[in-house]
Amino acid sequence: DTLIDPTLKKSNFCAVLDIAGFEIFEYNGFEQISINFVNEKLQQFFNHHMFVVEQEEYVKEGIDWAMVDFGMDLAAAIIMFEKPMGIWAILEEESLFPKATDKSFEEKLKASLGKLPVFLKPQSKTDKNAHFAISHYAGIVSYNVTGWLEKTRTLLMTLLLKS
């Protein structure tokens, strides 16, 4: 109930991060991987600003504090999406080739990302046709790439026609 500077107006603040948007369905396609990627980015942002930056502030203020390593366990999956030959770059590249197929896209993903520890073999009990899995912060999700190229081509064409 006390403020460091009693002349300042007291205000209450509550920070809430809704990570309920991260879901694992029986079938996880393009829309779900997009949602899960964004949720991973939000979680990373939240962790950094609520934990890392806050601890740095403690040190600046001279508070006796033992730093806690919250880790960068989200970074590996995010980097896999964003790197030059990551999921998004491969999807965009394959979408530009009219003869590219879901199979060629799948093969390129596995060839480029298959050795990464967060890129896994599909583990779905509900989608036997899933093509790969990702170890996200909230769990392992198997994804099916069927139709991703067509959806991306349609979006690219729409954007090109608007420009």
mmCIF file of C-alpha atoms in Angstrom:
data_model
loop_
_atom_site.group_PDB
_atom_site.id
_atom_site.type_symbol
_atom_site.label_atom_id
_atom_site.label_comp_id
_atom_site.label_asym_id
_atom_site.label_seq_id
_atom_site.Cartn_x
_atom_site.Cartn_y
_atom_site.Cartn_z
ATOM 1 C CA ASP A 1 0.000 0.000 0.000
ATOM 2 C CA THR A 2 2.968 2.366 -0.058
ATOM 3 C CA LEU A 3 4.732 3.957 -2.960
ATOM 4 C CA ILE A 4 8.383 4.895 -3.148
ATOM 5 C CA ASP A 5 7.255 8.399 -4.126
ATOM 6 C CA PRO A 6 4.029 9.226 -2.218
ATOM 7 C CA THR A 7 3.308 12.134 -4.606
ATOM 8 C CA LEU A 8 2.703 9.685 -7.441
ATOM 9 C CA LYS A 9 -0.772 8.386 -8.128
ATOM 10 C CA LYS A 10 -1.192 4.746 -7.156
ATOM 11 C CA SER A 11 -2.309 2.459 -9.953
ATOM 12 C CA ASN A 12 -2.903 -1.237 -10.224
ATOM 13 C CA PHE A 13 -1.613 -3.323 -13.096
ATOM 14 C CA CYS A 14 -2.227 -6.906 -14.023
ATOM 15 C CA ALA A 15 -0.376 -8.584 -16.888
ATOM 16 C CA VAL A 16 -2.048 -11.596 -18.431
ATOM 17 C CA LEU A 17 -0.758 -13.769 -21.224
ATOM 18 C CA ASP A 18 -3.365 -15.942 -22.847
ATOM 19 C CA ILE A 19 -1.508 -18.973 -24.157
ATOM 20 C CA ALA A 20 -4.751 -20.891 -24.545
ATOM 21 C CA GLY A 21 -4.498 -20.121 -28.260
ATOM 22 C CA PHE A 22 -1.892 -22.849 -28.531
ATOM 23 C CA GLU A 23 -3.859 -25.943 -29.399
ATOM 24 C CA ILE A 24 -3.230 -29.425 -30.669
ATOM 25 C CA PHE A 25 -6.051 -30.802 -32.779
ATOM 26 C CA GLU A 26 -6.677 -34.198 -34.332
ATOM 27 C CA TYR A 27 -5.654 -32.602 -37.664
ATOM 28 C CA ASN A 28 -3.143 -29.737 -37.670
ATOM 29 C CA GLY A 29 -2.683 -27.947 -40.969
ATOM 30 C CA PHE A 30 -1.473 -24.591 -42.254
ATOM 31 C CA GLU A 31 -3.761 -22.466 -40.094
ATOM 32 C CA GLN A 32 -2.771 -24.292 -36.919
ATOM 33 C CA ILE A 33 0.966 -24.067 -37.528
ATOM 34 C CA SER A 34 0.538 -20.340 -38.145
ATOM 35 C CA ILE A 35 -1.377 -19.899 -34.870
ATOM 36 C CA ASN A 36 1.126 -22.010 -32.933
ATOM 37 C CA PHE A 37 4.066 -20.060 -34.393
ATOM 38 C CA VAL A 38 2.543 -16.733 -33.339
ATOM 39 C CA ASN A 39 1.815 -18.092 -29.871
ATOM 40 C CA GLU A 40 5.419 -19.245 -29.599
ATOM 41 C CA LYS A 41 6.588 -15.735 -30.495
ATOM 42 C CA LEU A 42 4.195 -14.188 -27.960
ATOM 43 C CA GLN A 43 5.402 -16.547 -25.244
ATOM 44 C CA GLN A 44 9.024 -15.657 -26.016
ATOM 45 C CA PHE A 45 8.204 -11.937 -25.890
ATOM 46 C CA PHE A 46 6.352 -12.379 -22.603
ATOM 47 C CA ASN A 47 9.160 -14.411 -21.019
ATOM 48 C CA HIS A 48 11.786 -11.907 -22.061
ATOM 49 C CA HIS A 49 9.932 -8.838 -20.856
ATOM 50 C CA MET A 50 8.445 -10.279 -17.694
ATOM 51 C CA PHE A 51 11.434 -12.256 -16.476
ATOM 52 C CA VAL A 52 14.704 -11.311 -18.153
ATOM 53 C CA VAL A 53 14.134 -7.553 -18.312
ATOM 54 C CA GLU A 54 12.675 -7.540 -14.797
ATOM 55 C CA GLN A 55 15.761 -9.275 -13.394
ATOM 56 C CA GLU A 56 18.009 -6.805 -15.190
ATOM 57 C CA GLU A 57 16.065 -4.034 -13.485
ATOM 58 C CA TYR A 58 16.663 -5.662 -10.089
ATOM 59 C CA VAL A 59 20.402 -5.624 -10.748
ATOM 60 C CA LYS A 60 20.307 -1.949 -11.837
ATOM 61 C CA GLU A 61 18.449 -1.064 -8.645
ATOM 62 C CA GLY A 62 21.033 -2.904 -6.546
ATOM 63 C CA ILE A 63 18.575 -5.468 -5.238
ATOM 64 C CA ASP A 64 20.307 -8.532 -3.843
ATOM 65 C CA TRP A 65 19.120 -11.032 -6.432
ATOM 66 C CA ALA A 66 20.334 -14.365 -7.733
ATOM 67 C CA MET A 67 19.673 -14.369 -11.477
ATOM 68 C CA VAL A 68 17.380 -17.136 -12.641
ATOM 69 C CA ASP A 69 18.012 -18.517 -16.118
ATOM 70 C CA PHE A 70 14.648 -18.752 -17.821
ATOM 71 C CA GLY A 71 16.397 -20.145 -20.871
ATOM 72 C CA MET A 72 15.709 -19.656 -24.506
ATOM 73 C CA ASP A 73 13.890 -22.942 -24.969
ATOM 74 C CA LEU A 74 11.507 -21.226 -27.397
ATOM 75 C CA ALA A 75 14.282 -19.979 -29.651
ATOM 76 C CA ALA A 76 15.026 -23.243 -31.480
ATOM 77 C CA ALA A 77 11.501 -23.630 -32.874
ATOM 78 C CA ILE A 78 11.193 -19.929 -33.734
ATOM 79 C CA ILE A 79 14.557 -19.927 -35.526
ATOM 80 C CA MET A 80 13.482 -23.018 -37.483
ATOM 81 C CA PHE A 81 10.487 -21.070 -38.811
ATOM 82 C CA GLU A 82 12.329 -17.838 -39.550
ATOM 83 C CA LYS A 83 15.790 -18.834 -40.745
ATOM 84 C CA PRO A 84 16.684 -18.317 -44.429
ATOM 85 C CA MET A 85 15.802 -21.914 -45.321
ATOM 86 C CA GLY A 86 13.233 -22.333 -42.566
ATOM 87 C CA ILE A 87 9.614 -23.423 -42.815
ATOM 88 C CA TRP A 88 8.276 -20.064 -44.019
ATOM 89 C CA ALA A 89 11.055 -19.544 -46.591
ATOM 90 C CA ILE A 90 10.665 -23.059 -47.991
ATOM 91 C CA LEU A 91 6.898 -22.653 -48.202
ATOM 92 C CA GLU A 92 7.255 -19.351 -50.032
ATOM 93 C CA GLU A 93 9.879 -20.739 -52.399
ATOM 94 C CA GLU A 94 7.856 -23.848 -53.240
ATOM 95 C CA SER A 95 4.726 -21.733 -53.761
ATOM 96 C CA LEU A 96 6.486 -19.871 -56.563
ATOM 97 C CA PHE A 97 7.070 -23.074 -58.550
ATOM 98 C CA PRO A 98 3.926 -24.135 -60.426
ATOM 99 C CA LYS A 99 5.050 -27.788 -60.533
ATOM 100 C CA ALA A 100 5.799 -27.994 -56.807
ATOM 101 C CA THR A 101 3.571 -30.421 -54.919
ATOM 102 C CA ASP A 102 2.724 -31.173 -51.315
ATOM 103 C CA LYS A 103 5.176 -34.073 -51.593
ATOM 104 C CA SER A 104 8.033 -31.915 -52.941
ATOM 105 C CA PHE A 105 7.347 -29.384 -50.183
ATOM 106 C CA GLU A 106 7.412 -32.138 -47.551
ATOM 107 C CA GLU A 107 10.661 -33.551 -48.946
ATOM 108 C CA LYS A 108 12.315 -30.123 -48.977
ATOM 109 C CA LEU A 109 11.268 -29.507 -45.354
ATOM 110 C CA LYS A 110 12.716 -32.843 -44.268
ATOM 111 C CA ALA A 111 15.933 -32.324 -46.243
ATOM 112 C CA SER A 112 16.483 -28.813 -44.863
ATOM 113 C CA LEU A 113 15.215 -29.190 -41.305
ATOM 114 C CA GLY A 114 15.286 -32.926 -40.592
ATOM 115 C CA LYS A 115 18.413 -32.815 -38.427
ATOM 116 C CA LEU A 116 17.133 -30.084 -36.115
ATOM 117 C CA PRO A 117 16.166 -31.365 -32.652
ATOM 118 C CA VAL A 118 12.774 -29.580 -32.779
ATOM 119 C CA PHE A 119 11.808 -31.006 -36.193
ATOM 120 C CA LEU A 120 10.489 -34.507 -35.547
ATOM 121 C CA LYS A 121 8.838 -37.432 -37.238
ATOM 122 C CA PRO A 122 5.038 -37.258 -37.040
ATOM 123 C CA GLN A 123 3.636 -38.598 -33.788
ATOM 124 C CA SER A 124 -0.096 -38.107 -34.278
ATOM 125 C CA LYS A 125 -2.419 -40.849 -33.111
ATOM 126 C CA THR A 126 -5.334 -39.160 -34.899
ATOM 127 C CA ASP A 127 -3.790 -38.124 -38.246
ATOM 128 C CA LYS A 128 -1.917 -41.070 -39.715
ATOM 129 C CA ASN A 129 -1.096 -38.905 -42.765
ATOM 130 C CA ALA A 130 0.743 -36.215 -40.784
ATOM 131 C CA HIS A 131 4.062 -35.344 -42.411
ATOM 132 C CA PHE A 132 6.224 -34.005 -39.565
ATOM 133 C CA ALA A 133 6.062 -32.796 -35.970
ATOM 134 C CA ILE A 134 7.489 -29.810 -34.128
ATOM 135 C CA SER A 135 8.518 -29.714 -30.514
ATOM 136 C CA HIS A 136 6.863 -26.471 -29.409
ATOM 137 C CA TYR A 137 7.109 -25.005 -25.904
ATOM 138 C CA ALA A 138 3.601 -26.306 -25.156
ATOM 139 C CA GLY A 139 4.112 -29.767 -26.585
ATOM 140 C CA ILE A 140 4.788 -31.809 -29.684
ATOM 141 C CA VAL A 141 2.412 -31.147 -32.569
ATOM 142 C CA SER A 142 2.212 -33.230 -35.741
ATOM 143 C CA TYR A 143 1.381 -31.308 -38.912
ATOM 144 C CA ASN A 144 -0.129 -32.307 -42.234
ATOM 145 C CA VAL A 145 1.115 -30.218 -45.213
ATOM 146 C CA THR A 146 -1.744 -31.135 -47.541
ATOM 147 C CA GLY A 147 -2.972 -27.975 -49.285
ATOM 148 C CA TRP A 148 -0.394 -25.563 -47.844
ATOM 149 C CA LEU A 149 1.042 -24.681 -51.260
ATOM 150 C CA GLU A 150 -2.377 -24.017 -52.749
ATOM 151 C CA LYS A 151 -3.356 -21.774 -49.843
ATOM 152 C CA THR A 152 -0.086 -19.874 -50.112
ATOM 153 C CA ARG A 153 -0.354 -19.538 -53.895
ATOM 154 C CA THR A 154 -3.890 -18.193 -53.567
ATOM 155 C CA LEU A 155 -2.732 -15.645 -50.971
ATOM 156 C CA LEU A 156 0.272 -14.601 -53.093
ATOM 157 C CA MET A 157 -1.930 -14.202 -56.175
ATOM 158 C CA THR A 158 -4.427 -12.103 -54.225
ATOM 159 C CA LEU A 159 -1.641 -9.845 -52.953
ATOM 160 C CA LEU A 160 -0.116 -9.506 -56.427
ATOM 161 C CA LEU A 161 -3.461 -8.582 -57.994
ATOM 162 C CA LYS A 162 -4.033 -5.896 -55.338
ATOM 163 C CA SER A 163 -0.640 -4.243 -55.997
#
